[in-house]
Coordinates of N, CA and C in Angstrom, one line a residue:
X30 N 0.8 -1.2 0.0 CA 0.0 0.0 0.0 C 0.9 1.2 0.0
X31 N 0.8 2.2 -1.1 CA 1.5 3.1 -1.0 C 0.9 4.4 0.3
X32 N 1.6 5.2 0.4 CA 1.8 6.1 1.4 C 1.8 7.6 0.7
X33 N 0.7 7.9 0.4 CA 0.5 9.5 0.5 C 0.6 10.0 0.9
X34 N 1.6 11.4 0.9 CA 1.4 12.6 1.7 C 0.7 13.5 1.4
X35 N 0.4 14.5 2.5 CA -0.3 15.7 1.9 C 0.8 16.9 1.1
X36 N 0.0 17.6 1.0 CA 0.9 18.8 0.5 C 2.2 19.5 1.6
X37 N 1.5 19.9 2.9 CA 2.1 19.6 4.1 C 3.3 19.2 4.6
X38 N 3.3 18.2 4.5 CA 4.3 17.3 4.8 C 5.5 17.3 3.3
X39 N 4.9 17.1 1.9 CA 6.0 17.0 1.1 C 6.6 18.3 1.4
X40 N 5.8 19.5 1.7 CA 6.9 20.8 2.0 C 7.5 20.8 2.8
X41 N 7.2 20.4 3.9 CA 8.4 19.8 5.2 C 9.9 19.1 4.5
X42 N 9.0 17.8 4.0 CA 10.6 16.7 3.4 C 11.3 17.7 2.5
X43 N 10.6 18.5 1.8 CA 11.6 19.0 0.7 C 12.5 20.5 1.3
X44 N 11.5 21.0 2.3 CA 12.4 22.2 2.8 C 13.6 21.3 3.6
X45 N 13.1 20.6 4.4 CA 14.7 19.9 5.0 C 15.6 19.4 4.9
X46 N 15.4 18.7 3.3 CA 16.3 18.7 2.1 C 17.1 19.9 2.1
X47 N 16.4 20.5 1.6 CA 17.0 22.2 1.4 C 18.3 22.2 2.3
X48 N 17.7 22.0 3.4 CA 18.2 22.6 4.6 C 19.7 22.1 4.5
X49 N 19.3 20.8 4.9 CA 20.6 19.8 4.9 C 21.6 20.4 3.2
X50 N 20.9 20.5 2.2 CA 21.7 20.7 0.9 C 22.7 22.2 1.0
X51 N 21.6 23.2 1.9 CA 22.8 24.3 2.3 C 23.6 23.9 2.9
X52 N 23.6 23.2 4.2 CA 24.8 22.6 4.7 C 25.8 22.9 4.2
X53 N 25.9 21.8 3.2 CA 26.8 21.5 2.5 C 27.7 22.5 1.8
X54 N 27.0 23.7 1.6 CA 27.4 25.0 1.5 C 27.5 26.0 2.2
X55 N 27.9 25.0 3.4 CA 28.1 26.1 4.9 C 27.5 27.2 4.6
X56 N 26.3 27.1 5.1 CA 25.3 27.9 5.3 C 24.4 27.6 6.4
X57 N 23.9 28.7 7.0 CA 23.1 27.9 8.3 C 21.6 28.5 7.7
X58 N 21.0 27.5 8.2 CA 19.2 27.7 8.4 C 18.5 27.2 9.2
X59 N 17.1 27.9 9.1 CA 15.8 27.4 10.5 C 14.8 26.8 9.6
X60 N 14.2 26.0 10.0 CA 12.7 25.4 9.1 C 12.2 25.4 10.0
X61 N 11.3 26.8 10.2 CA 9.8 26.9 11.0 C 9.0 25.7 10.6
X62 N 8.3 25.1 11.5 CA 6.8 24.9 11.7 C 5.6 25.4 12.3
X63 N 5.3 25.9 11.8 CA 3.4 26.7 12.6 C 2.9 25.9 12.9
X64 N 2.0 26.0 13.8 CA 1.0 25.2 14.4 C -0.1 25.7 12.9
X65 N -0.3 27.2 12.4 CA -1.3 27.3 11.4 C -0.3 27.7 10.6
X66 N -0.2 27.3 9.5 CA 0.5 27.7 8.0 C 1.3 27.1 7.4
X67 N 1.8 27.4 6.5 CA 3.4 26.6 6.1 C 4.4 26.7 6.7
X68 N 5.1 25.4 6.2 CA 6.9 25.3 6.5 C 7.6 26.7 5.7
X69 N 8.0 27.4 6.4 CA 9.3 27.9 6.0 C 10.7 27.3 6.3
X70 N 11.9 28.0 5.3 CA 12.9 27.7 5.5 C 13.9 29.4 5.5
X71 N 14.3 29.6 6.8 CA 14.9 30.6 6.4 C 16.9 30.7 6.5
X72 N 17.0 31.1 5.9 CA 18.6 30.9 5.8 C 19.4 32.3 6.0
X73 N 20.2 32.6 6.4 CA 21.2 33.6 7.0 C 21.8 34.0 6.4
X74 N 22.4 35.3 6.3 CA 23.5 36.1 5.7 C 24.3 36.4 6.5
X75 N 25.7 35.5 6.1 CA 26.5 35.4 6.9 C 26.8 36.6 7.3
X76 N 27.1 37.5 6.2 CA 27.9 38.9 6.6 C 27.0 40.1 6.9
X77 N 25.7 39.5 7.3 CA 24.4 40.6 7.9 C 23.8 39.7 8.9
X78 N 24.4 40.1 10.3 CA 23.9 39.3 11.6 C 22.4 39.9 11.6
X79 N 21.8 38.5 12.1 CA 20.1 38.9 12.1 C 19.4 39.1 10.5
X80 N 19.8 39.2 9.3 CA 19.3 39.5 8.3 C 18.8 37.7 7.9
X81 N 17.5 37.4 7.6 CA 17.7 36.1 7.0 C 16.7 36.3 5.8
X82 N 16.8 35.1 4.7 CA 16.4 34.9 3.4 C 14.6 34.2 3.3
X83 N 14.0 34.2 3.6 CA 12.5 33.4 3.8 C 12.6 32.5 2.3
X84 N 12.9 31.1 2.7 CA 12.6 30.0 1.6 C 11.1 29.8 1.2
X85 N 9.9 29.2 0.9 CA 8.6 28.4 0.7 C 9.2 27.8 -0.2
X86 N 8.1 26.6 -0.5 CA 8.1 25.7 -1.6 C 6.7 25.9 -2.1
X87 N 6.6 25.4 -3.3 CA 5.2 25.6 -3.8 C 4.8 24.8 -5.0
X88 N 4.2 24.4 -4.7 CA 3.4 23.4 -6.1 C 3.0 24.1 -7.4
X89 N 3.7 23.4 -8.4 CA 3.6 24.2 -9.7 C 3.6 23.2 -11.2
X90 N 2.8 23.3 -12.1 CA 2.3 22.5 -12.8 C 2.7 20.7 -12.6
X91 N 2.4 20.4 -11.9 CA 2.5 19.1 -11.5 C 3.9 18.5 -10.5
X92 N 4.4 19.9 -10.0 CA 6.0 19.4 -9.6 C 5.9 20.5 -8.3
X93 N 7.3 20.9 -7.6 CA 7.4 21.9 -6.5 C 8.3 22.3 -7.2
X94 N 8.1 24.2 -6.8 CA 9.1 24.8 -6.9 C 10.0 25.6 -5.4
X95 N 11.1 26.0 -5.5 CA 11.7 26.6 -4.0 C 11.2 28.1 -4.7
X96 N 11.2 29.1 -4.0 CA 10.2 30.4 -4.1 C 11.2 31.4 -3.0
X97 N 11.4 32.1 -3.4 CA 12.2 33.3 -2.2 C 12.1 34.8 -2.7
X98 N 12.4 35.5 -1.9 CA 12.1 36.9 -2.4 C 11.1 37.5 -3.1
X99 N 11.5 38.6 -4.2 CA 10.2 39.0 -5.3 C 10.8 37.8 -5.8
X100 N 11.6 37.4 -6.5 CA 11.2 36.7 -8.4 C 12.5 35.2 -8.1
X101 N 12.9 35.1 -7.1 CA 13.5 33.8 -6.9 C 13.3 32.5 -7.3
X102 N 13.7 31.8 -7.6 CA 12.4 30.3 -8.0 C 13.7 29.2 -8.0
X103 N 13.4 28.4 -7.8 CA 14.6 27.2 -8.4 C 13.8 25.9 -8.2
X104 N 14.0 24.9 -9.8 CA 13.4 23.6 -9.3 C 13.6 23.1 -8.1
X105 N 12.3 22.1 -7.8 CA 12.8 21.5 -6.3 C 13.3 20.2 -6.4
X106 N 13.2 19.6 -7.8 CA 13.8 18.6 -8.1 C 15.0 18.4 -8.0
X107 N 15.9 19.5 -8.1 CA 17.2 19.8 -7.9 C 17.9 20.2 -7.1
X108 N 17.6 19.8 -6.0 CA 17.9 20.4 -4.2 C 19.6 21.5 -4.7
X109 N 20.6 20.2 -4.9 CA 21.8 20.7 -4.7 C 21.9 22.0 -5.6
X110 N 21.2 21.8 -6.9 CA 21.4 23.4 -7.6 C 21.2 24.2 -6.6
X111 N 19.7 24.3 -6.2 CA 18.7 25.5 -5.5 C 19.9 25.5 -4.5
X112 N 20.4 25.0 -4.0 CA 20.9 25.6 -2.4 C 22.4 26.1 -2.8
X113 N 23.2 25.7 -4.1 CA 24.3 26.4 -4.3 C 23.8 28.2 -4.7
X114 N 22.1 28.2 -5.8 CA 22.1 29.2 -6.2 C 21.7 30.0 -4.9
X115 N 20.6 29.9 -3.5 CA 20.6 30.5 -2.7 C 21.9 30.7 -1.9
X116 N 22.5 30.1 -1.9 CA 24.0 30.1 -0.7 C 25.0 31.1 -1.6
X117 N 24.9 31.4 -2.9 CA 25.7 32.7 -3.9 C 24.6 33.9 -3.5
X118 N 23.4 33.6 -3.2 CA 22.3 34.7 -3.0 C 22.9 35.3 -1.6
X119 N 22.7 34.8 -0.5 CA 22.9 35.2 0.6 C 24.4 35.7 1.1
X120 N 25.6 35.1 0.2 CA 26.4 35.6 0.5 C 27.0 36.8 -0.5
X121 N 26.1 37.5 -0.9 CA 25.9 38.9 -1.6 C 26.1 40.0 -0.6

């Protein structure tokens, strides 16, 4: 029997992905949970204490995309791109 998730939850597994994929790009981040709303993921600028980046993910023609700022976007299929191109973003 397969195992559905909701929407919910795939935003969770895929922002913590995220998370873990900054790592790797020495980068630090938080993945809020709300009791009401979405997972966020927010990530840090190193060289701006207290300034952080607000990640979402979002469902888009049949797939997720990562979503940040005004016009940010990166497939979510592709963790390790999206977190090298946010981890060049934040250390701007």
């Amino acid at each position: 029997m397969a195992v559905v998730m909701t929407a919910d939850e795939a935003r969770f597994r895929l922002l913590v992905g995220l998370s873990w994929a900054l790592r790797q790009e020495r980068r630090t981040s938080t993945v809020v949970v709300p009791y009401m709303g979405e997972t966020v993921l927010y990530v840090s600028f190193p060289q701006r204490p207290g300034r952080r980046l607000a990640v979402g993910a979002a469902q888009y023609m049949g797939g997720w995309l990562f979503t940040w700022g005004r016009d940010g976007q990166a497939n979510a299929d592709r963790i390790d791109q999206a977190a090298r191109t946010i981890a060049r973003q934040v250390a701007s």
